[in-house]
């Protein structure tokens, strides 16, 4: 068995001061009801190394020796599909399991399923447990959790909410406990996490590599020592790890004795209300974390310091309103709400029924302070309404707008920001793909409606009974059977083929030239792209951004799953200069070709945003036509979003779309509401 990197070595726990990541991991293992930890950070910050080292410092657990589901022998209410176990059943003490969930795992691997080979060999239905069963009373770790397929996210949400797994499929009916500490790590540059799953993580921490040279050198020194002799390196930190184990065990024993006073609970509620978090899960998680922190520190009562640490871990990711908001918490405001004084002691009795229940007059300044963010939010709403009005007026006001041309001799252009995004119409890739599960285009997937059957590629799967019987029926005479039951063999097995949805690569190729630089026109274009980016986030797509202006095209953002970065780059795109349309198309073709070589299953959708003009370079129009024909030959599904507006239109983008064999879509019709209005108008005209 490989020697894991010591937990105390990666966190420097010999100083008896855990950083945010170490503290969050420890607290959620002391009190699993907190709901797990999400670790966000740049690549190369030891996220995975730290999580894998955690299991080694946790106290061992007792299980039944013959139980695959790890129920607790000390819990009389616990039941196992492998049970029942009598009072004299053999038990064993083992280490806590760290079960890793691959982002590409199948549903059968996660939930478990009918063991097909044993069903045929022995003629009985036997359930093969999945990863969730193995993780019970342990740690379920998902590396790159933001890349997890949606069908697996749904399974995790159900298990996290219910604490158990129910399997009803292929003649199997099994229910077992699945209570585990969920830990996920992710690099935000590769995309954000689905909001429903994000909220299920009790705590979240941001990690980054140290900037101090001395600390960086110490990290390198320890890693090289570990690589040279893992056993000897682990022995150096064995005492520190053992001390951590004892402290975690002591905190678990003290947890039930920690008192959460009424004043502490009210302060937690005040903090959550001030930061305007959604729902009440934040209050519950903050309270549980504060209790666990008090137990970790050896206290019998929750203090102001416990609430502060709990809020910094439990609230930042619950304040995001959309994927483009950065997580975080205003610590100055938090300190103002908590106040400088320690929490008052618990009163011996509650107030009499006739006593006033409102806050004392001395609390008025604090209340005004708490009301401050609400006033600011109200002002923000007014600004938002003004922005929406501006967006609504954009098409009309942009008629006849002259392009903003940069001063002669400069390449600098105007930078216009997008307004509030809207819900766009759904753009799809044509045909049937086989890419990673998502929510955009039709594809063969592990979930969805059943459309066929295939040979299995493992011992488990979703059995297609009819196709299995049909495959066996034609072979009965060669097997010497003419009457009686059908004889089934392994080669007869067929599993279901299902049609669902896949994620795609959405590559935006944006014309940022002077003809697109009219302020309201460019704002409208950027708003449309921002709306499509938000839609790509929700559909789990990969996105990229190519811009062209002046004399060249630029890959502003190589394909990534981080729509946050794409939105930031979009805001920074200037406009002005000539239109090198051919260069833009050819650069987009190069990006698509590279991505196809990297992942042939990831089908692309090219979104070309332009008014169709070509003015950059010699023979600009002829070269643009040749480039369009070349892109069309790649067989890529393309949508041309026409940025032309005003009463006098040349229709160049429409002709470009015909060359590309692409869908033509005016920018004003990107909105789903605009599409619905067009459909209603056509319906009314048809009825008339």
XYZ file of C-alpha atoms in Angstrom:
688
model
C 0.000 0.000 0.000
C 1.507 3.385 -0.918
C 2.537 5.702 1.886
C 0.330 8.821 1.872
C 1.782 12.248 2.499
C 1.343 13.067 6.231
C -1.559 15.393 7.024
C 0.451 17.391 9.533
C 3.286 17.840 7.037
C 1.119 19.310 4.320
C -0.587 21.722 6.736
C 2.293 22.464 9.097
C 0.169 21.350 12.049
C 3.130 21.125 14.395
C 2.569 24.854 15.026
C -0.881 23.963 16.457
C -2.526 26.496 14.150
C -4.535 25.104 11.241
C -5.155 27.209 8.168
C -8.675 27.582 6.753
C -8.474 24.420 4.668
C -7.149 22.257 7.486
C -9.665 23.675 9.954
C -12.612 23.155 7.597
C -11.610 19.532 6.942
C -11.172 18.817 10.644
C -14.450 20.465 11.682
C -16.530 18.557 9.136
C -15.048 15.266 10.333
C -15.798 16.191 13.946
C -19.401 16.965 12.972
C -20.313 15.292 9.627
C -23.742 16.965 9.809
C -22.002 20.185 8.696
C -22.182 18.829 5.164
C -18.650 18.592 3.805
C -16.080 20.980 2.360
C -15.492 22.531 -1.049
C -11.873 23.532 -1.659
C -11.362 26.092 -4.436
C -7.916 27.016 -5.635
C -5.448 27.339 -8.444
C -3.609 24.306 -9.751
C -0.624 23.026 -7.807
C -1.787 24.053 -4.324
C -1.836 20.537 -2.759
C -5.627 20.312 -2.624
C -5.776 16.620 -3.515
C -2.698 15.772 -1.430
C -4.262 17.315 1.668
C -7.606 15.554 1.271
C -6.013 12.150 0.671
C -3.902 12.619 3.804
C -6.944 13.427 5.940
C -8.279 9.869 6.256
C -5.073 8.686 7.940
C -5.538 10.998 10.958
C -9.195 10.160 11.592
C -10.078 7.755 14.423
C -10.802 4.191 13.186
C -14.345 2.795 13.077
C -15.878 -0.541 14.072
C -17.792 -2.583 11.455
C -19.163 -6.093 11.022
C -16.538 -8.315 9.420
C -18.957 -9.685 6.787
C -20.691 -6.385 6.007
C -19.969 -4.583 2.729
C -22.047 -1.545 3.813
C -20.101 -0.564 6.978
C -23.053 -0.179 9.358
C -22.257 0.686 12.974
C -22.526 -2.346 15.300
C -23.158 0.039 18.211
C -26.274 1.447 16.507
C -29.247 -0.877 17.072
C -31.288 0.940 14.400
C -28.667 0.458 11.671
C -29.544 -2.169 9.055
C -27.520 -3.567 6.189
C -28.553 -5.434 3.013
C -25.910 -7.996 4.039
C -27.565 -8.464 7.436
C -29.118 -9.106 9.801
C -26.160 -9.682 12.098
C -26.640 -11.351 15.451
C -25.207 -10.202 18.744
C -22.327 -12.607 18.363
C -21.354 -11.569 14.842
C -17.690 -10.938 14.253
C -16.657 -7.294 14.157
C -13.487 -5.560 13.056
C -11.869 -2.183 13.533
C -10.561 -0.544 10.378
C -9.430 2.835 9.128
C -11.857 5.338 7.675
C -12.185 4.917 3.931
C -11.444 7.662 1.458
C -13.540 6.804 -1.612
C -12.749 8.754 -4.761
C -15.579 9.432 -7.209
C -14.258 9.857 -10.774
C -15.936 12.659 -12.733
C -16.585 10.203 -15.577
C -18.111 7.438 -13.439
C -21.303 5.760 -14.630
C -24.527 5.766 -12.646
C -24.230 2.001 -12.073
C -20.754 2.436 -10.599
C -21.982 5.079 -8.173
C -25.279 3.500 -7.073
C -24.487 -0.141 -7.664
C -26.490 -2.486 -9.846
C -27.345 -6.063 -10.728
C -24.239 -8.228 -11.155
C -24.985 -9.537 -14.630
C -22.451 -12.371 -14.795
C -23.464 -13.861 -11.448
C -27.124 -13.551 -12.355
C -26.522 -15.831 -15.337
C -23.965 -18.124 -13.705
C -25.913 -18.806 -10.506
C -29.436 -17.953 -11.590
C -30.132 -15.436 -8.820
C -30.324 -11.681 -8.484
C -27.310 -10.242 -6.650
C -26.657 -6.582 -5.914
C -23.172 -5.204 -6.435
C -22.681 -2.175 -4.095
C -21.526 1.105 -5.607
C -19.215 3.866 -4.457
C -21.845 5.490 -2.217
C -22.180 2.266 -0.220
C -18.428 2.023 0.147
C -18.219 5.636 1.361
C -20.702 5.163 4.238
C -19.167 6.430 7.513
C -16.175 7.634 5.541
C -15.107 10.338 3.102
C -16.371 10.703 -0.449
C -13.834 12.723 -2.397
C -14.522 14.278 -5.806
C -11.521 15.836 -7.496
C -12.476 18.457 -10.109
C -16.001 18.381 -8.719
C -17.004 21.267 -10.984
C -16.581 18.916 -13.971
C -18.890 16.276 -12.508
C -21.643 15.217 -14.885
C -25.150 16.379 -14.083
C -26.594 12.892 -13.580
C -23.954 12.222 -10.916
C -24.668 15.584 -9.297
C -28.321 14.559 -8.977
C -27.314 11.307 -7.267
C -25.078 13.144 -4.799
C -27.823 15.662 -4.017
C -30.284 12.887 -3.226
C -27.795 10.970 -1.077
C -26.682 14.098 0.780
C -30.288 15.103 1.497
C -31.603 11.685 2.573
C -28.508 10.032 4.033
C -29.416 6.838 2.209
C -29.533 5.342 -1.271
C -32.471 3.506 -2.824
C -31.866 1.352 -5.906
C -34.876 0.121 -7.897
C -33.752 -1.311 -11.222
C -33.242 -4.534 -13.171
C -35.083 -6.626 -10.598
C -32.991 -5.168 -7.769
C -34.617 -3.436 -4.793
C -32.044 -2.308 -2.226
C -31.900 0.462 0.349
C -28.815 1.239 2.389
C -27.364 4.080 4.457
C -24.977 6.517 2.777
C -23.816 9.095 5.300
C -20.408 10.420 4.402
C -18.276 13.529 4.518
C -18.396 15.037 1.030
C -15.181 16.789 0.032
C -14.715 18.375 -3.363
C -11.747 20.176 -4.871
C -11.821 22.381 -7.951
C -9.909 24.925 -9.975
C -12.265 27.880 -10.678
C -10.476 28.478 -13.991
C -12.083 25.276 -15.298
C -15.637 26.341 -14.541
C -17.955 26.908 -11.618
C -20.087 24.466 -9.689
C -23.783 23.857 -10.215
C -25.645 26.042 -7.640
C -27.655 23.179 -6.130
C -24.519 21.174 -5.383
C -22.599 24.262 -4.252
C -25.204 24.882 -1.553
C -24.888 21.278 -0.336
C -21.294 21.847 0.701
C -21.393 23.036 4.276
C -18.097 24.905 4.135
C -15.910 26.375 1.431
C -12.317 27.594 1.458
C -10.080 29.364 -1.028
C -6.465 28.183 -1.241
C -3.485 29.692 -3.023
C 0.226 29.012 -3.160
C 2.251 31.016 -0.611
C 4.017 34.082 -1.968
C 6.783 34.169 0.674
C 9.990 32.592 -0.716
C 10.785 30.932 2.624
C 7.449 29.106 2.744
C 7.707 28.043 -0.877
C 11.199 26.693 -0.253
C 9.942 24.701 2.747
C 7.189 23.140 0.647
C 9.727 22.060 -1.972
C 12.092 20.774 0.721
C 9.401 18.582 2.288
C 8.179 17.249 -1.019
C 11.665 16.245 -2.128
C 12.288 14.548 1.223
C 9.032 12.617 0.840
C 9.876 11.499 -2.695
C 13.325 10.335 -1.568
C 12.015 8.158 1.303
C 8.215 8.193 1.935
C 8.388 5.839 4.928
C 11.061 7.788 6.773
C 9.329 11.082 5.975
C 6.018 9.804 7.356
C 7.785 8.599 10.521
C 8.966 12.164 11.201
C 5.366 13.364 11.403
C 3.819 10.303 13.054
C 3.617 11.938 16.492
C 2.010 15.087 15.079
C -0.560 13.012 13.179
C -1.286 10.928 16.298
C -1.840 14.098 18.323
C -4.299 15.303 15.696
C -6.157 11.987 15.840
C -6.470 12.203 19.620
C -7.671 15.801 19.450
C -10.320 14.950 16.823
C -11.527 12.029 18.959
C -11.685 14.230 22.052
C -13.618 16.909 20.151
C -16.152 14.328 18.972
C -16.747 13.236 22.555
C -17.153 16.849 23.705
C -19.434 17.831 20.792
C -22.691 16.809 22.474
C -21.762 18.760 25.616
C -21.149 22.111 23.894
C -23.942 24.605 24.652
C -25.285 26.879 21.943
C -26.870 29.622 24.003
C -29.883 31.618 22.879
C -27.760 34.760 22.534
C -25.267 32.885 20.332
C -28.054 31.516 18.163
C -29.572 34.983 17.752
C -26.164 36.380 16.800
C -25.794 33.666 14.121
C -29.227 34.514 12.754
C -28.337 38.220 12.732
C -25.122 37.540 10.800
C -26.918 35.437 8.179
C -29.699 38.010 7.798
C -27.208 40.859 7.416
C -25.373 39.094 4.603
C -28.686 38.221 2.928
C -27.892 34.572 2.309
C -30.510 32.427 0.580
C -32.593 30.046 2.662
C -31.966 28.830 6.204
C -29.337 26.196 5.493
C -26.667 28.840 6.113
C -27.952 29.431 9.663
C -27.987 25.708 10.428
C -24.526 25.072 8.993
C -23.038 28.103 10.773
C -24.485 26.946 14.078
C -23.171 23.393 13.650
C -19.756 24.685 12.608
C -19.559 27.037 15.591
C -20.388 24.160 17.949
C -17.756 21.943 16.293
C -15.178 24.735 16.528
C -15.890 25.195 20.225
C -15.424 21.435 20.745
C -12.171 21.543 18.764
C -10.898 24.381 20.966
C -11.901 22.520 24.132
C -14.733 24.863 25.135
C -18.135 23.886 26.518
C -19.965 26.945 25.157
C -20.032 28.708 21.781
C -18.249 32.070 21.817
C -18.029 35.049 19.493
C -14.740 33.700 18.092
C -16.431 30.403 17.194
C -19.219 32.199 15.336
C -16.732 34.353 13.436
C -14.684 31.387 12.207
C -17.858 29.502 11.335
C -19.298 32.403 9.330
C -16.079 32.844 7.326
C -16.256 29.181 6.305
C -20.016 28.708 5.846
C -21.280 31.923 4.236
C -19.058 33.117 1.335
C -20.355 30.653 -1.278
C -23.961 31.239 -0.251
C -23.879 34.942 -1.102
C -23.402 34.416 -4.869
C -26.389 35.498 -6.943
C -25.047 34.340 -10.318
C -21.959 32.530 -11.657
C -20.142 35.813 -12.353
C -20.155 36.884 -8.694
C -16.931 36.192 -6.810
C -17.392 34.400 -3.470
C -16.300 36.301 -0.398
C -17.324 37.932 2.849
C -16.819 41.465 4.114
C -14.920 40.819 7.355
C -15.310 44.414 8.541
C -19.089 44.136 8.288
C -18.940 40.756 10.028
C -17.031 42.277 12.934
C -19.545 45.137 13.159
C -22.430 42.687 13.422
C -20.673 40.505 15.976
C -19.580 43.501 18.057
C -16.540 43.794 20.308
C -18.105 42.386 23.472
C -18.284 38.695 24.251
C -21.686 37.002 24.087
C -23.818 37.512 27.222
C -24.293 34.491 29.490
C -27.404 32.362 29.147
C -30.216 33.768 31.322
C -31.604 31.351 33.923
C -35.141 31.720 32.594
C -36.869 33.177 29.557
C -38.647 36.545 29.711
C -42.050 36.758 31.283
C -44.998 36.729 28.832
C -45.830 40.369 29.525
C -42.271 41.610 28.962
C -41.526 43.377 25.683
C -39.877 41.120 23.129
C -38.309 43.790 20.872
C -34.669 44.886 21.050
C -33.684 47.417 23.717
C -33.254 51.024 22.776
C -29.472 50.689 23.093
C -29.507 48.326 20.104
C -30.820 50.999 17.733
C -27.392 51.929 16.294
C -26.625 48.251 15.657
C -29.929 47.842 13.907
C -29.209 50.863 11.738
C -25.848 49.357 10.929
C -27.520 46.065 9.957
C -29.991 47.946 7.803
C -27.178 49.631 5.882
C -26.669 46.871 3.287
C -30.417 46.802 2.622
C -30.359 50.486 1.719
C -27.427 49.886 -0.603
C -29.233 46.968 -2.185
C -32.219 49.199 -2.777
C -30.053 51.729 -4.573
C -28.564 48.882 -6.607
C -32.057 47.831 -7.638
C -32.717 51.316 -8.951
C -29.523 51.192 -10.974
C -30.516 47.796 -12.303
C -33.902 49.111 -13.385
C -32.180 51.947 -15.188
C -29.882 49.436 -16.892
C -32.837 47.316 -17.979
C -34.553 50.393 -19.408
C -31.411 51.257 -21.349
C -31.211 47.740 -22.742
C -34.849 47.848 -23.782
C -34.272 51.103 -25.676
C -31.073 49.945 -27.382
C -32.526 48.733 -30.720
C -34.492 51.926 -31.327
C -31.817 54.345 -30.196
C -29.085 52.635 -32.209
C -30.775 53.402 -35.536
C -28.489 55.580 -37.557
C -25.767 55.423 -34.880
C -22.361 56.237 -36.360
C -19.464 53.910 -35.464
C -16.942 55.206 -32.996
C -13.631 55.413 -34.856
C -10.389 55.535 -32.855
C -8.067 58.468 -33.456
C -5.850 58.196 -36.499
C -2.580 56.416 -35.904
C -3.797 54.496 -32.861
C -5.097 50.972 -32.400
C -6.973 51.757 -29.195
C -10.725 51.351 -29.440
C -13.719 52.042 -27.265
C -14.527 49.610 -24.458
C -18.242 49.155 -23.817
C -19.614 46.893 -21.124
C -22.589 44.565 -21.322
C -25.823 45.250 -19.483
C -27.903 42.760 -17.485
C -28.065 39.317 -19.175
C -31.348 37.719 -20.207
C -32.516 34.193 -20.984
C -31.369 33.369 -24.524
C -32.866 30.912 -26.973
C -31.307 27.463 -27.004
C -28.660 26.946 -29.702
C -27.889 23.289 -30.465
C -25.314 21.283 -32.390
C -26.903 19.327 -35.205
C -26.978 15.519 -35.191
C -26.461 12.982 -32.399
C -23.252 13.081 -30.364
C -21.485 10.917 -27.805
C -19.881 13.579 -25.653
C -19.844 14.177 -21.926
C -23.209 14.557 -20.261
C -24.597 18.082 -20.337
C -27.746 19.992 -21.223
C -27.407 21.272 -24.749
C -27.406 18.873 -27.722
C -28.786 15.397 -28.352
C -26.340 12.593 -27.534
C -26.027 8.971 -26.489
C -25.681 9.041 -22.705
C -25.936 6.938 -19.554
C -29.268 8.536 -18.666
C -32.307 9.458 -20.713
C -34.807 7.558 -22.809
C -33.875 4.076 -24.014
C -33.213 3.977 -27.768
C -31.341 0.697 -28.307
C -28.998 -1.906 -26.859
C -25.308 -2.848 -26.958
C -22.875 -5.388 -25.547
C -21.821 -4.633 -21.938
C -18.336 -3.327 -21.204
C -18.212 -4.415 -17.545
C -19.769 -6.689 -14.904
C -22.642 -4.274 -14.200
C -25.022 -2.221 -16.288
C -28.644 -1.383 -17.010
C -29.893 -4.668 -18.488
C -32.026 -4.481 -21.638
C -34.097 -7.610 -21.005
C -35.939 -7.766 -24.334
C -32.773 -7.439 -26.424
C -31.023 -10.006 -24.214
C -33.807 -12.542 -24.787
C -33.849 -11.817 -28.522
C -30.080 -12.370 -28.742
C -30.430 -15.697 -26.925
C -33.529 -16.894 -28.784
C -31.736 -17.343 -32.101
C -29.064 -19.514 -30.497
C -31.276 -22.020 -28.645
C -31.196 -24.702 -31.376
C -27.397 -24.613 -31.533
C -27.369 -25.094 -27.768
C -29.536 -28.187 -28.070
C -32.707 -26.672 -26.635
C -36.021 -26.836 -28.449
C -38.422 -26.629 -25.506
C -38.439 -25.332 -21.961
C -36.718 -22.294 -20.537
C -34.429 -20.137 -22.601
C -30.779 -20.813 -21.878
C -28.899 -17.569 -21.326
C -25.144 -17.145 -21.568
C -22.787 -14.221 -21.026
C -22.552 -13.463 -24.734
C -26.333 -12.903 -24.840
C -26.231 -9.942 -22.463
C -27.314 -6.571 -23.788
C -27.377 -3.289 -21.861
C -29.524 -0.282 -22.689
C -28.397 2.546 -24.946
C -29.992 5.819 -23.914
C -30.375 9.210 -25.506
C -29.820 12.270 -23.353
C -28.012 15.586 -23.649
C -24.335 16.445 -23.988
C -22.139 19.435 -23.271
C -20.482 21.198 -26.191
C -17.653 23.577 -26.979
C -19.209 26.985 -27.645
C -16.632 29.127 -29.460
C -17.505 32.809 -29.790
C -15.872 34.617 -32.722
C -16.592 38.317 -32.156
C -16.209 41.191 -34.607
C -14.763 44.077 -32.559
C -14.093 46.420 -35.494
C -15.199 50.008 -35.973
C -18.376 49.011 -37.822
C -19.492 47.253 -34.617
C -18.255 50.004 -32.303
C -21.403 52.122 -32.050
C -21.845 52.342 -28.301
C -25.382 51.007 -28.015
C -24.816 48.408 -30.727
C -21.714 46.987 -29.026
C -23.458 46.997 -25.672
C -26.315 45.025 -27.213
C -23.868 42.547 -28.767
C -21.927 42.063 -25.537
C -25.161 41.590 -23.602
C -26.220 38.875 -26.031
C -22.851 37.117 -25.668
C -22.959 37.447 -21.874
C -26.428 35.880 -21.881
C -25.167 33.003 -24.022
C -22.192 32.569 -21.661
C -24.527 32.280 -18.694
C -26.559 29.740 -20.644
C -23.342 27.802 -21.415
C -22.550 27.697 -17.681
C -25.932 26.215 -16.902
C -25.563 23.635 -19.648
C -22.029 22.624 -18.547
C -20.385 23.709 -21.809
C -16.801 24.598 -22.552
C -16.378 28.121 -23.938
C -13.751 30.030 -25.906
C -13.437 33.557 -27.288
C -11.810 34.797 -30.511
C -11.926 38.500 -31.411
C -10.874 40.275 -34.589
C -10.256 43.958 -35.275
C -7.636 46.132 -36.974
C -5.372 43.787 -38.926
C -5.503 40.550 -36.925
C -7.516 38.047 -34.925
C -6.730 37.149 -31.307
C -7.614 34.189 -29.121
C -8.836 36.262 -26.181
C -9.636 33.094 -24.209
C -8.590 29.540 -25.109
C -11.388 26.996 -24.573
C -12.142 26.633 -20.869
C -15.002 25.704 -18.575
C -14.728 28.941 -16.618
C -17.433 31.275 -17.848
C -16.331 33.733 -15.153
C -13.064 34.315 -16.985
C -14.862 34.455 -20.318
C -17.225 37.132 -18.999
C -14.282 39.154 -17.663
C -12.447 38.926 -20.993
C -15.605 39.948 -22.829
C -15.851 43.132 -20.764
C -12.263 44.003 -21.675
C -12.715 43.619 -25.448
C -12.240 47.041 -27.131
C -13.855 47.963 -30.434
C -12.528 49.992 -33.330
C -10.507 49.777 -36.517
C -11.028 47.797 -39.707
C -12.680 44.371 -40.042
C -10.321 41.441 -40.757
C -13.177 38.969 -41.181
C -11.054 36.348 -42.974
C -8.482 36.361 -40.163
C -11.221 35.923 -37.578
C -12.741 32.935 -39.394
C -9.382 31.256 -39.940
C -8.330 31.749 -36.318
C -11.614 30.222 -35.166
C -10.988 27.278 -37.522
C -7.537 26.741 -36.006
C -8.971 26.694 -32.475
C -11.695 24.230 -33.475
C -9.180 21.941 -35.177
C -6.918 21.872 -32.106
C -9.831 21.112 -29.790
C -11.086 18.345 -32.069
C -7.681 16.662 -31.828
C -7.703 16.945 -28.042
C -11.218 15.589 -27.580
C -12.932 14.203 -30.687
C -16.156 13.582 -28.727
C -16.566 17.246 -27.749
C -18.668 18.664 -30.575
C -18.271 22.405 -31.265
C -20.800 25.169 -31.811
C -19.343 28.235 -33.541
C -21.111 31.491 -32.710
C -19.950 34.208 -35.122
C -20.975 37.719 -34.045
C -20.558 40.241 -36.879
C -22.348 42.625 -39.223
C -20.747 40.819 -42.186
C -18.477 43.631 -43.359
C -14.940 42.744 -44.509
C -12.567 45.708 -44.814
C -9.244 44.527 -43.401
C -6.357 43.856 -45.791
C -6.067 43.395 -49.548
C -8.944 41.599 -51.317
C -10.767 41.457 -47.987
C -14.117 40.390 -49.431
C -12.715 37.593 -51.619
C -10.532 36.233 -48.806
C -13.485 36.324 -46.405
C -15.576 34.271 -48.818
C -12.778 31.709 -49.154
C -12.385 31.550 -45.361
C -16.134 31.068 -44.946
C -16.134 28.189 -47.420
C -13.194 26.622 -45.569
C -14.999 26.828 -42.212
C -18.149 25.394 -43.794
C -16.072 22.442 -44.997
C -15.184 21.565 -41.392
C -18.772 20.505 -40.825
C -19.132 22.647 -37.691
C -22.581 23.801 -36.613
C -22.433 27.595 -36.908
C -24.737 30.425 -35.893
C -24.204 33.935 -37.290
C -25.485 36.588 -34.899
C -26.093 39.667 -37.031
C -24.978 42.845 -35.271
C -26.238 45.161 -38.031
C -28.955 47.599 -36.990
C -30.578 50.791 -38.156
C -33.033 51.586 -40.990
C -30.465 51.007 -43.764
C -29.128 47.449 -43.717
C -26.855 45.795 -46.245
C -27.659 42.182 -45.331
C -23.999 41.144 -45.461
C -24.248 38.894 -42.406
C -27.118 36.998 -44.006
C -25.054 36.303 -47.120
C -22.133 35.255 -44.911
C -24.411 32.810 -43.098
C -25.380 31.271 -46.449
C -21.702 30.726 -47.301
C -21.106 29.126 -43.899
C -24.279 27.026 -44.220
C -25.162 28.528 -40.853
C -28.244 29.760 -39.039
C -28.728 33.526 -39.301
C -29.916 35.236 -36.127
C -30.330 39.011 -35.651
C -28.886 40.110 -32.337
C -32.281 41.423 -31.218
C -33.691 37.886 -31.557
C -31.152 36.111 -29.339
C -33.507 36.518 -26.391
C -35.885 33.637 -25.712
C -38.646 36.174 -25.087
C -38.052 37.684 -28.534
C -38.348 34.206 -30.023
C -41.602 33.599 -28.173
C -42.931 36.951 -29.393
C -42.057 36.055 -32.991
C -43.871 32.742 -32.683
C -46.954 34.420 -31.211
C -46.963 37.011 -33.992
C -46.792 34.339 -36.688
C -49.535 32.345 -34.998
C -51.817 35.378 -34.841
C -51.169 36.184 -38.512
C -51.927 32.581 -39.475
C -55.171 32.633 -37.514
C -56.198 35.908 -39.183
